[in-house]
Short mmCIF file of C-alpha atoms in Angstrom, two decimals:
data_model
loop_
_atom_site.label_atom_id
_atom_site.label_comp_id
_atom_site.label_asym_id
_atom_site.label_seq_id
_atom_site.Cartn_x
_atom_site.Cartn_y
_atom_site.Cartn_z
CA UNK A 1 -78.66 -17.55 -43.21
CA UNK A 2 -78.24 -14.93 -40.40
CA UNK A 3 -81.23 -14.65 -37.99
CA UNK A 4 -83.52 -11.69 -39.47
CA UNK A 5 -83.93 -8.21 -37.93
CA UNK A 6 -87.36 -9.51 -36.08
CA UNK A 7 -85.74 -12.53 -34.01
CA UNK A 8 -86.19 -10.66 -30.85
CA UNK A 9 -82.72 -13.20 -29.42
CA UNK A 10 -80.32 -10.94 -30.81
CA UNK A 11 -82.07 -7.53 -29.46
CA UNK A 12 -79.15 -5.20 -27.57
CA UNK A 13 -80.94 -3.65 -24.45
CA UNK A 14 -77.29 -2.24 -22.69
CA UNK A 15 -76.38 1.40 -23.94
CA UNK A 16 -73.13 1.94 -26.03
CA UNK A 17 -70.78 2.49 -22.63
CA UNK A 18 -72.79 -0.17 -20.34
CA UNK A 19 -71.93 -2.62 -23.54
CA UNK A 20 -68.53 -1.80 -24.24
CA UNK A 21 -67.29 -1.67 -20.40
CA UNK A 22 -69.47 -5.25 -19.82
CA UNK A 23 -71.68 -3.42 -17.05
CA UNK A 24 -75.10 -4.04 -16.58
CA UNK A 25 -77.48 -0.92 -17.70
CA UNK A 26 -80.75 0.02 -16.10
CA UNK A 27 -82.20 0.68 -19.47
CA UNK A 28 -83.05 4.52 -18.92
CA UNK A 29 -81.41 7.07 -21.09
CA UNK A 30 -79.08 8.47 -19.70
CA UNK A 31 -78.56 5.38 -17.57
CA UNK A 32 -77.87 4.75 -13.59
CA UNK A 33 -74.41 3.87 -14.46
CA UNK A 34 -73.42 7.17 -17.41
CA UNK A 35 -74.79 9.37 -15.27
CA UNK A 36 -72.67 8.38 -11.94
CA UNK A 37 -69.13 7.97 -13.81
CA UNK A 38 -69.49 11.08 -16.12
CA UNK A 39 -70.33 10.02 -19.67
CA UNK A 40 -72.34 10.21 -22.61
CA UNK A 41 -75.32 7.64 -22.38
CA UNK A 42 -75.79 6.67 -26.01
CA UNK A 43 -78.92 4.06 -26.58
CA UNK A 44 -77.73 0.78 -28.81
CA UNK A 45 -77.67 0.40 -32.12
CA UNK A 46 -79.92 -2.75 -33.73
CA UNK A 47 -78.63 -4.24 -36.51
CA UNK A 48 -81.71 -4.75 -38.97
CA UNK A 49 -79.23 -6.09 -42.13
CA UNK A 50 -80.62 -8.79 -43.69
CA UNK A 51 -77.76 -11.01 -45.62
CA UNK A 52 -78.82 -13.36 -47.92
CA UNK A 53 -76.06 -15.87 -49.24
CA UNK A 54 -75.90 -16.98 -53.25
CA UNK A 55 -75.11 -13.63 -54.80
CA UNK A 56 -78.51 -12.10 -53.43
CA UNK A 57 -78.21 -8.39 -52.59
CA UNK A 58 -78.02 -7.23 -49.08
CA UNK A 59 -79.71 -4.45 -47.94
CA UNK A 60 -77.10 -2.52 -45.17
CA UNK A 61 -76.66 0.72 -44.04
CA UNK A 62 -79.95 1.26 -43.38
CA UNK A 63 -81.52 4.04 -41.33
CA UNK A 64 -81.94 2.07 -38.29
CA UNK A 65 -78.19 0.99 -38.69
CA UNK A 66 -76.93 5.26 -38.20
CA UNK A 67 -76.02 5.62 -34.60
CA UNK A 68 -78.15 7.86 -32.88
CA UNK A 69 -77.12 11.73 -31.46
CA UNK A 70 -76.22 11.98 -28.29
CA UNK A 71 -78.34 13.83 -26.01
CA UNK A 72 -76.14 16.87 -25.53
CA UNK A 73 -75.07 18.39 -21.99
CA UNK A 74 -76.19 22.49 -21.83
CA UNK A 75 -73.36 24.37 -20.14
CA UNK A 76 -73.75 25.16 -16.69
CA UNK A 77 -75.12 28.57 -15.85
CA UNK A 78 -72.03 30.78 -14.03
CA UNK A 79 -73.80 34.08 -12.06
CA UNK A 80 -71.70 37.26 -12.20
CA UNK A 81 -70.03 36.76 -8.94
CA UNK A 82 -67.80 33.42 -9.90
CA UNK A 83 -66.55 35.11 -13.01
CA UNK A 84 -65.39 37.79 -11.27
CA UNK A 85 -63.41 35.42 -9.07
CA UNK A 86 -62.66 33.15 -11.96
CA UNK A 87 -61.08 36.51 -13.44
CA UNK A 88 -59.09 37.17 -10.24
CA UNK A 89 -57.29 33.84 -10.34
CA UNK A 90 -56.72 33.81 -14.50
CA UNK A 91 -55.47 36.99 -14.83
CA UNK A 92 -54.58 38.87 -11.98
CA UNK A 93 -52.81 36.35 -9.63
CA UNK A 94 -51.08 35.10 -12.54
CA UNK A 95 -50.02 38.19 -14.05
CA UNK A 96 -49.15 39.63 -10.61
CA UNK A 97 -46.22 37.44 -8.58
CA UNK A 98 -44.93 39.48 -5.84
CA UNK A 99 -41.62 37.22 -5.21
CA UNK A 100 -41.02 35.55 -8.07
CA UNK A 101 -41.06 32.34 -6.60
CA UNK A 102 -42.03 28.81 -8.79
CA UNK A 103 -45.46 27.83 -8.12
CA UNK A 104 -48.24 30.95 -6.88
CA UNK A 105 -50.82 31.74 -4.02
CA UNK A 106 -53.70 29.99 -5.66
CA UNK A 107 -53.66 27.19 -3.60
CA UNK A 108 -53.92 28.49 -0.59
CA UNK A 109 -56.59 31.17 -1.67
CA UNK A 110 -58.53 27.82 -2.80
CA UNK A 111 -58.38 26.61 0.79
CA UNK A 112 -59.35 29.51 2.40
CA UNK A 113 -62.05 31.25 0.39
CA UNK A 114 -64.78 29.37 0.77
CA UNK A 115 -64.82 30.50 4.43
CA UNK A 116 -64.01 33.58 4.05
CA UNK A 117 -66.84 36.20 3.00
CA UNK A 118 -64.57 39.36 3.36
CA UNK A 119 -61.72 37.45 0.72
CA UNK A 120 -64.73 36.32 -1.76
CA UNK A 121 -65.62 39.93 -1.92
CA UNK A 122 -62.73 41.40 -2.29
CA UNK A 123 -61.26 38.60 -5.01
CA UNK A 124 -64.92 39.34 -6.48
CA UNK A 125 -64.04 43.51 -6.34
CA UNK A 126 -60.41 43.41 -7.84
CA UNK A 127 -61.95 40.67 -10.87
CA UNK A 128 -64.43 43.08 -11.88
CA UNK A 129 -62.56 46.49 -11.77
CA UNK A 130 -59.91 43.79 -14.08
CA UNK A 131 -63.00 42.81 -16.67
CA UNK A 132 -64.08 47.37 -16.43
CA UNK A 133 -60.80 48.06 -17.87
CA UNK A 134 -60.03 45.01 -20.30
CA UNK A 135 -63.72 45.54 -21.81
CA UNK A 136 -64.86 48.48 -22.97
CA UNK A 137 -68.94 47.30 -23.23
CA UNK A 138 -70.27 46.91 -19.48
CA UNK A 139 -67.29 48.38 -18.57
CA UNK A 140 -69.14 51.17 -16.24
CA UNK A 141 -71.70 47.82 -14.76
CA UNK A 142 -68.22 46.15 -13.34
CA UNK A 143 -66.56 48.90 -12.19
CA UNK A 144 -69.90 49.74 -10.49
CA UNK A 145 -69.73 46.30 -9.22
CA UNK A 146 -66.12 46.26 -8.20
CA UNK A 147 -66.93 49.26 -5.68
CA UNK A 148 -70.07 47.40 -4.15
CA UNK A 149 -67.89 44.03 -3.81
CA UNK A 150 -65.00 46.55 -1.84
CA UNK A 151 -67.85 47.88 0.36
CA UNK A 152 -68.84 44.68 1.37
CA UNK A 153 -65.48 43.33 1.84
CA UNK A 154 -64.73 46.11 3.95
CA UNK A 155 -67.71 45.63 6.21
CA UNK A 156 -67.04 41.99 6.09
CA UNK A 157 -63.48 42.16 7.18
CA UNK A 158 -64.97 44.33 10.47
CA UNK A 159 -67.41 42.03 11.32
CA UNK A 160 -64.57 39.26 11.34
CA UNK A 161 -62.02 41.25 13.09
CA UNK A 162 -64.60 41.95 15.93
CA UNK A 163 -64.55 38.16 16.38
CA UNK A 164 -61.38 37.95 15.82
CA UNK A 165 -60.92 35.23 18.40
CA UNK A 166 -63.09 32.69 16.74
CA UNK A 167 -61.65 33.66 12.59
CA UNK A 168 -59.12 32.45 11.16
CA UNK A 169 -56.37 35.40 10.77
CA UNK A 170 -54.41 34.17 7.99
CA UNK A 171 -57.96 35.09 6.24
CA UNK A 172 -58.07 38.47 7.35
CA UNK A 173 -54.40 38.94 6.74
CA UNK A 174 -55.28 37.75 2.66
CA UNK A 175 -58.31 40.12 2.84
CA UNK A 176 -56.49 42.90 4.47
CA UNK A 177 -53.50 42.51 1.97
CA UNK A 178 -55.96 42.10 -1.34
CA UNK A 179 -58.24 45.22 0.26
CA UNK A 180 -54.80 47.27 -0.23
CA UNK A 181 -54.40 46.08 -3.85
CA UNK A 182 -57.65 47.15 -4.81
CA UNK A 183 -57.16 50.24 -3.59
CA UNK A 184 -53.76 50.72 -5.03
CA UNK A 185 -55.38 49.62 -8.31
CA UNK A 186 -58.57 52.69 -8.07
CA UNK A 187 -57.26 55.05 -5.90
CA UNK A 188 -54.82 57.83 -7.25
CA UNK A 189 -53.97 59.41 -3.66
CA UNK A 190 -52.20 55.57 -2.24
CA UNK A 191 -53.85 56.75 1.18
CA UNK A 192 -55.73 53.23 1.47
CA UNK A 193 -52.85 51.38 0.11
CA UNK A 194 -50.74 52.44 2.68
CA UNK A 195 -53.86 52.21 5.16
CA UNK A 196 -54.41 48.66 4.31
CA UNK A 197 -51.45 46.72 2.22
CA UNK A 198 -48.69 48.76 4.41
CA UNK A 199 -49.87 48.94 7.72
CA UNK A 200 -52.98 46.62 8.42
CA UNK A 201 -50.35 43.84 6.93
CA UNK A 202 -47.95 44.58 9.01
CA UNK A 203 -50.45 44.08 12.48
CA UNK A 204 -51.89 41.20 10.79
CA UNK A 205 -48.12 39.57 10.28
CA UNK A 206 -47.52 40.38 13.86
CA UNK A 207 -50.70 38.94 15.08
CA UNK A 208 -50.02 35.84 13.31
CA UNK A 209 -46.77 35.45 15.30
CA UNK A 210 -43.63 33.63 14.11
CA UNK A 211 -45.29 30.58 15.06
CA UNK A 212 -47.98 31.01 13.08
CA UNK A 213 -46.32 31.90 9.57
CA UNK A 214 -44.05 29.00 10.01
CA UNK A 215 -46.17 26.57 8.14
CA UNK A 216 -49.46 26.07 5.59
CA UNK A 217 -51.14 29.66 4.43
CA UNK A 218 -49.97 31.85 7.43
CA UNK A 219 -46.06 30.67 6.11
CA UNK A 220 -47.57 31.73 2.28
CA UNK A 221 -48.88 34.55 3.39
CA UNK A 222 -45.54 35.60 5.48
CA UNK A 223 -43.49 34.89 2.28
CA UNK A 224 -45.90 37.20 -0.27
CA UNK A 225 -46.27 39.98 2.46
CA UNK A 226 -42.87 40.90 4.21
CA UNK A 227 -41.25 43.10 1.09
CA UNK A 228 -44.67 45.14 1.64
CA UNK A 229 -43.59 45.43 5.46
CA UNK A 230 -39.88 45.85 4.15
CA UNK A 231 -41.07 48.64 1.47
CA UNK A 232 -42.82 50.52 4.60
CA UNK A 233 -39.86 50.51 6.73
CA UNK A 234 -37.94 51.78 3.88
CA UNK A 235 -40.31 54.30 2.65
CA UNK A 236 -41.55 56.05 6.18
CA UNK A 237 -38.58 55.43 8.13
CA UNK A 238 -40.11 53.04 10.39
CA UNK A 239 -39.00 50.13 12.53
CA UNK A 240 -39.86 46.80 11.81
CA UNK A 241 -40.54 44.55 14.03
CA UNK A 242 -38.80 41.82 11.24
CA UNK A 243 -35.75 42.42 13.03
CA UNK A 244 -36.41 40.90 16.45
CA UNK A 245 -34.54 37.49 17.03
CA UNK A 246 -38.06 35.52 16.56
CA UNK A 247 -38.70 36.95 13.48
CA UNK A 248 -35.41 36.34 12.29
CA UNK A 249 -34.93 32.93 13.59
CA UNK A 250 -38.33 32.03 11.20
CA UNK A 251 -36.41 32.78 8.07
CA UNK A 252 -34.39 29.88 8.98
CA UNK A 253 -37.49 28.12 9.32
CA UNK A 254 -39.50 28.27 6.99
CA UNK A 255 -36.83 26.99 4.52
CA UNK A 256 -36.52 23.75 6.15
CA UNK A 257 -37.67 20.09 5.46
CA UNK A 258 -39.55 19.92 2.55
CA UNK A 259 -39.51 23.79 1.49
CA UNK A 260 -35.71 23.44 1.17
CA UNK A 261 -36.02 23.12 -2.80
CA UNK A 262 -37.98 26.27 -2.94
CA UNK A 263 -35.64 28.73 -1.67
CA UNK A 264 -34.00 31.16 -3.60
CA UNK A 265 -31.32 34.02 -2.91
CA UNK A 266 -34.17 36.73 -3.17
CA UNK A 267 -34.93 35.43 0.38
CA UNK A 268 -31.29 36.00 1.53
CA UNK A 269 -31.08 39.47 -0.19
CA UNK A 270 -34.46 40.25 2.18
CA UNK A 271 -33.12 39.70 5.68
CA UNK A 272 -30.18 42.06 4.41
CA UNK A 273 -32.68 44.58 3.77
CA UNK A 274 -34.42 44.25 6.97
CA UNK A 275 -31.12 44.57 8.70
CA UNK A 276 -29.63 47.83 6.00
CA UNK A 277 -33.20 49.34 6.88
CA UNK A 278 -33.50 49.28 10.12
CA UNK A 279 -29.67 50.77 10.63
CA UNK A 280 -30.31 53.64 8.37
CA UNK A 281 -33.57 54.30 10.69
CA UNK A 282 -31.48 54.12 13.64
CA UNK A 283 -28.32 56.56 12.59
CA UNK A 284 -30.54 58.70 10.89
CA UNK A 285 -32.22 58.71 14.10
CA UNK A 286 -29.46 60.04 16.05
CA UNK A 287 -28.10 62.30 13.56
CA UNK A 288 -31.06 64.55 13.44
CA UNK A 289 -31.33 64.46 17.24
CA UNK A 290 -27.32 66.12 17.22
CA UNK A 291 -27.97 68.54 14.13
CA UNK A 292 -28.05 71.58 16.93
CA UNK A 293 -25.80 70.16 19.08
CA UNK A 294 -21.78 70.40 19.10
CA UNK A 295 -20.45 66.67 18.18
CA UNK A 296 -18.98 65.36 21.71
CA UNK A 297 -16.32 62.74 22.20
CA UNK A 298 -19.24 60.06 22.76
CA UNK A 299 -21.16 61.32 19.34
CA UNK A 300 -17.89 60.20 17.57
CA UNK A 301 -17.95 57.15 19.63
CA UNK A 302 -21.16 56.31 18.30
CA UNK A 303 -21.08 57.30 14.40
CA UNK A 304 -18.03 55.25 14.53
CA UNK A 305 -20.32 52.15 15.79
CA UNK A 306 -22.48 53.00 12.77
CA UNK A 307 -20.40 53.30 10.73
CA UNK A 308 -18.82 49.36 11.46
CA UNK A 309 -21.87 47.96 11.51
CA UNK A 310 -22.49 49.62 7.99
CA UNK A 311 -18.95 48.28 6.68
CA UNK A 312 -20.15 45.02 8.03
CA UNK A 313 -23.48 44.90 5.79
CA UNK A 314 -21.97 46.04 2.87
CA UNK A 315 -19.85 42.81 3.04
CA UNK A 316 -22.40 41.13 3.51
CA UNK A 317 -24.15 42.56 0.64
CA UNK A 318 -21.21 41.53 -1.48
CA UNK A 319 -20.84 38.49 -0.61
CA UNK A 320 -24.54 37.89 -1.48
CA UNK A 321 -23.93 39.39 -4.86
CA UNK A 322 -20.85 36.68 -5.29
CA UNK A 323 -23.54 33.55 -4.63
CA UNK A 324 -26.67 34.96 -6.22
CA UNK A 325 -24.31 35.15 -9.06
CA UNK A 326 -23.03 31.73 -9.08
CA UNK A 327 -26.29 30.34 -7.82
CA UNK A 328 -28.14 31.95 -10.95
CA UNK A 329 -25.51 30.43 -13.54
CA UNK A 330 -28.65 27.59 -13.73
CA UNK A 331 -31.49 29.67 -13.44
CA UNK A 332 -31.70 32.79 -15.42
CA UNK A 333 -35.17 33.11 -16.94
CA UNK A 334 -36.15 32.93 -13.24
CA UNK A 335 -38.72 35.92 -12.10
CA UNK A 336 -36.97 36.06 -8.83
CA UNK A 337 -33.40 36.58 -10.68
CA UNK A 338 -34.49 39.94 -12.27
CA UNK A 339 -36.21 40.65 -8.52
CA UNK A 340 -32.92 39.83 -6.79
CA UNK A 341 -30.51 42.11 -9.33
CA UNK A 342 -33.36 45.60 -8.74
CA UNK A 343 -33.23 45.06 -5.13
CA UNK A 344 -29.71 44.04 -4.62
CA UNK A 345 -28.97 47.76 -6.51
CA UNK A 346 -32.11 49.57 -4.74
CA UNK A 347 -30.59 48.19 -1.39
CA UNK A 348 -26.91 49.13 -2.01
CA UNK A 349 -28.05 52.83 -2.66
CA UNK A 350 -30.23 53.08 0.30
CA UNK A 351 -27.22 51.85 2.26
CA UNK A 352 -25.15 54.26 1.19
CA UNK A 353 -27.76 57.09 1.52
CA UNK A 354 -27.50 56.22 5.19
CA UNK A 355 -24.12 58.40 5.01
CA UNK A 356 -24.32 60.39 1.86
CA UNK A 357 -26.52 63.48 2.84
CA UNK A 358 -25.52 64.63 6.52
CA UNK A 359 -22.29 66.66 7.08
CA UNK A 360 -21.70 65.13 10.61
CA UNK A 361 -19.63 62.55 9.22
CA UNK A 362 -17.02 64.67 7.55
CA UNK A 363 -17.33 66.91 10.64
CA UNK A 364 -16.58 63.96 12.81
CA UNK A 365 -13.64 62.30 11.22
CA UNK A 366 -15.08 58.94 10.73
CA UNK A 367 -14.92 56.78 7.80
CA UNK A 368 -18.25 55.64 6.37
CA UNK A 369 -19.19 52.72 4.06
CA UNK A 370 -20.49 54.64 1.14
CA UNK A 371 -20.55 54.28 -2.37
CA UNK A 372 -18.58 56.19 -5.09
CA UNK A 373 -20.91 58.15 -7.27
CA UNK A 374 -20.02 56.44 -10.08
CA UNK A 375 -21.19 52.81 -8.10
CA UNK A 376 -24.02 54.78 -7.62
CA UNK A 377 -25.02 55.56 -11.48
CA UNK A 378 -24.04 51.93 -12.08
CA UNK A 379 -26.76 50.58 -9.90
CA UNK A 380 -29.28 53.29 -10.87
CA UNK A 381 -28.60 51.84 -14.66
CA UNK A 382 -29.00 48.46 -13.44
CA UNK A 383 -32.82 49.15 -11.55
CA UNK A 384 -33.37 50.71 -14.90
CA UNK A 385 -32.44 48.17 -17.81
CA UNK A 386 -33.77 45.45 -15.51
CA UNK A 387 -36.85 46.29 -14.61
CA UNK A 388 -37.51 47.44 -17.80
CA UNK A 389 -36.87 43.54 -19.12
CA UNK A 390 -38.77 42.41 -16.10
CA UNK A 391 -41.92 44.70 -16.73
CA UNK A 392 -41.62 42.93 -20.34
CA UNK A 393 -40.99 39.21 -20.14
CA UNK A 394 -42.20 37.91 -16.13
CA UNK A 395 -45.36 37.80 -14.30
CA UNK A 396 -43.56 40.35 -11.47
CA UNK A 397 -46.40 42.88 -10.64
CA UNK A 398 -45.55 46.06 -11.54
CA UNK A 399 -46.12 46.88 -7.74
CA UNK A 400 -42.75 45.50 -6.79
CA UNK A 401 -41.07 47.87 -8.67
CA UNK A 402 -42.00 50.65 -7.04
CA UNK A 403 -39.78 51.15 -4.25
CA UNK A 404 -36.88 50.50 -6.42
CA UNK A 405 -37.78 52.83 -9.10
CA UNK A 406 -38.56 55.45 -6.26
CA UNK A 407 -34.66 54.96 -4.94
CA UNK A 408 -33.45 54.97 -8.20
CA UNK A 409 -35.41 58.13 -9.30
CA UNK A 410 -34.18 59.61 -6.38
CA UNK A 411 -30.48 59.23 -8.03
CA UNK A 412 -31.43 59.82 -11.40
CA UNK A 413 -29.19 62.96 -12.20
CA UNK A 414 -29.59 63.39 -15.97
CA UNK A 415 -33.31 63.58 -18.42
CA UNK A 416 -31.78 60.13 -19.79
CA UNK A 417 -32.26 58.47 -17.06
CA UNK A 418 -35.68 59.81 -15.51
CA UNK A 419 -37.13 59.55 -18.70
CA UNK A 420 -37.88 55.83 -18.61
CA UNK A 421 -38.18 55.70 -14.93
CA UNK A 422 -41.55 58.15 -15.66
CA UNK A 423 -42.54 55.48 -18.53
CA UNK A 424 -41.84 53.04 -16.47
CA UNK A 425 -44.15 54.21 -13.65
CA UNK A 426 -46.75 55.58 -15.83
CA UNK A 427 -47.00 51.83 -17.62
CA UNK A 428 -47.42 50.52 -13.29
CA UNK A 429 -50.06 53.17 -12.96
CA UNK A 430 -52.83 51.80 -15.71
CA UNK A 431 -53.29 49.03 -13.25
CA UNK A 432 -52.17 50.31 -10.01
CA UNK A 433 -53.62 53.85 -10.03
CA UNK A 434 -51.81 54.70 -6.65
CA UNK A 435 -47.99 55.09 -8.47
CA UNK A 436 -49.13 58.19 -9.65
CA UNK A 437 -48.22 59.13 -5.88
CA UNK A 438 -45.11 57.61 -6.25
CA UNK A 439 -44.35 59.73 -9.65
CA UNK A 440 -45.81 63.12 -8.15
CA UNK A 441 -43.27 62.60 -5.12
CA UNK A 442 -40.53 61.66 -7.56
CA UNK A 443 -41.54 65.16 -9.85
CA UNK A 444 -40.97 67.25 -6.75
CA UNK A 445 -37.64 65.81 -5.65
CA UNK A 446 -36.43 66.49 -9.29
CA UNK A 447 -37.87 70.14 -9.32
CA UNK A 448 -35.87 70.65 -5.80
CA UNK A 449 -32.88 69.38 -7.66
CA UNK A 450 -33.43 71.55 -10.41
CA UNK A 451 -33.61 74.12 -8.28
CA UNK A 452 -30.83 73.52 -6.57
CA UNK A 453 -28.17 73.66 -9.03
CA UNK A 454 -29.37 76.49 -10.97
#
């Protein structure tokens, strides 16, 4: 006969895990030894069967037998604030890759935030003015809170560039960078975009110094920043200082060692547009300053120099187009493929824009570099049909696109093709207010050119 259910020997006084992973238990539930690793601290079972032998019946599956609930574990409490962050990095650093590149920013925004009360704001501000416009109930309470998050990032970011020698600038180059994006998210007039993602960017990069972006966040935040300080040379006209020899000597750099496997031809196709940039800055430079002048001997002298060094990029440029081609056999799905075809056509344009719209050059004999016009419509169809698939199937933020779309549109000769380059910036203004700048702009150069040829 089995020992009966009151023979206090076979008693179990370990809980279900203590028992099953031979641990002692201190008896409590939940025990000493649940609640350290983690786990659900069921009490044990006593088995009150008794079994008589000779064909008597046996009484089993009694109450006692039924294993006990669980005590269950009430979900954590999470305030406001970290779902607005938790927002920021689910939806709008995933959905919004500025270079394409495998793997994203959230890493280093993980390392850095906790530190950094100006970036917890502002991640805080651009997660709630994402919840105002995915939810239409509370949707006036975020954006409401999305302004009072920017206010206090803003102040935040003062207080921590008056110290400036004691924070850590790769944070205030994040919070000056993310400041921008909120701004070109609410504000229609792109006034504190270019304020903060354009300009305050590009001091922040410089105070960082090539040394400084040349490894950890500062090289992150160098590699998701410079097209924004590309896109404002190329926009205003404006030098960069990208192009001195310690800025260009960290593109080599920051590609070496272990980062070797994460380089792509996008990167390439960026110091060419540094380079096609800051030469069209330069001639156009010294073409205005001989508009009411006679062209001299030296003038010729000099457009000729221009001229070389623009025959010389264009090579280049083609011979980039030959690799990225080859290089991309592998790799098509690839953000940074669609990113690398826009700008490769955006950039051949603006190259040949350098020598497309002043007189002096036909005036002065020289040969130029330019495209035909019918190279020209090829590349405007190309920023066209490709950002269109990229707006569709990648993460690539729409804000990317905009420079592109804004050289193309500046090319666009027939209602075929600025048709979808207005759909195409009306879909980047529902969450990047600001392009509505970039579409009013656009509106007026196509009234002047209506103008024109009537």
């Amino acid at each position: 006969m089995t020992v009966g259910p009151l023979d206090l020997r076979k008693r179990r006084l370990r809980c279900v895990q203590c028992a099953s992973s031979h641990l002692k238990c201190s008896g409590k539930i939940p025990c000493d030894n649940c609640t350290r690793r983690g786990k659900n601290c069921c009490p044990p079972t006593q088995d009150t069967a008794i079994k008589v032998r000779d064909g008597q019946r046996e009484k089993e599956n009694s109450a006692a037998q039924l294993p006990m609930p669980c005590p269950l574990i009430r979900p954590l409490a999470i305030d406001t604030q970290s779902l607005y962050v938790i927002e920021f990095f689910d939806k709008f650093l995933d959905r919004n890759s500025f270079t394409g590149r495998p793997g994203s920013s959230c890493s280093t925004f993980h390392s850095i935030l906790e530190d950094n009360l100006s970036l917890s704001n502002v991640a805080s501000a651009i997660g709630a003015l994402q919840v105002s416009r995915l939810r239409s109930a509370g949707s006036a309470q975020c954006t409401r809170d999305a302004l009072v998050n920017y206010r206090n990032a803003v102040t935040a970011l003062q207080s921590e560039i008056e110290c400036v020698g004691r924070c850590d600038i790769v944070g205030l180059s994040w919070s000056t960078l993310l400041l921008g994006l909120f701004e070109l998210m609410y504000d229609t007039t792109g006034d504190g975009w270019i304020r903060h993602m354009l300009y305050g960017t590009s001091r922040l990069l410089q105070l960082l110094s090539p040394e400084g972006c040349s490894h950890g966040a500062g090289r992150e935040f160098y590699l998701e920043a410079r097209i924004f300080e590309i896109a404002r040379s190329m926009l205003f006209s404006q030098e960069s200082f990208l192009t001195m020899p310690p800025w260009r000597s960290l593109t080599q750099k920051v590609w070496l060692d272990s980062y070797a496997g994460d380089w792509t031809p996008f990167e390439a196709l960026l110091d060419l547009a540094t380079l096609v940039a800051d030469l069209c800055i330069r001639t156009t430079s010294f073409i205005r300053s001989k508009e009411t002048h006679s062209i001299s001997a030296a003038d010729c002298d000099q457009l000729h120099t221009f001229a070389m060094q623009g025959t010389m990029l264009k090579t280049e440029l083609t011979t980039w187009s030959h690799m990225a081609r080859e290089w991309y056999g592998t790799d098509s799905a690839a953000g940074h493929r669609y990113l690398s075809a826009v700008y490769y056509s955006a950039i051949s344009i603006y190259h040949s824009g350098t020598y497309d719209y002043s007189s002096i050059w036909s005036q002065s004999g020289v040969v130029t570099p330019s495209l035909d016009p019918s190279e020209v419509q090829q590349h405007v169809r190309t920023i066209l049909d490709v950002t269109m698939l990229a707006m569709r199937h990648t993460n690539l933020s729409g804000v990317v696109f905009l420079v592109p779309l804004r050289i193309a549109g500046a090319r666009a000769r027939s209602p075929e093709q600025r048709a979808p380059i207005s759909r195409m910036l009306f879909d980047i203004t529902i969450p990047f207010r600001a392009a509505k700048a970039v579409m009013s702009d656009l509106e007026e150069v196509w009234a002047t050119s209506m103008s024109d040829n009537s």
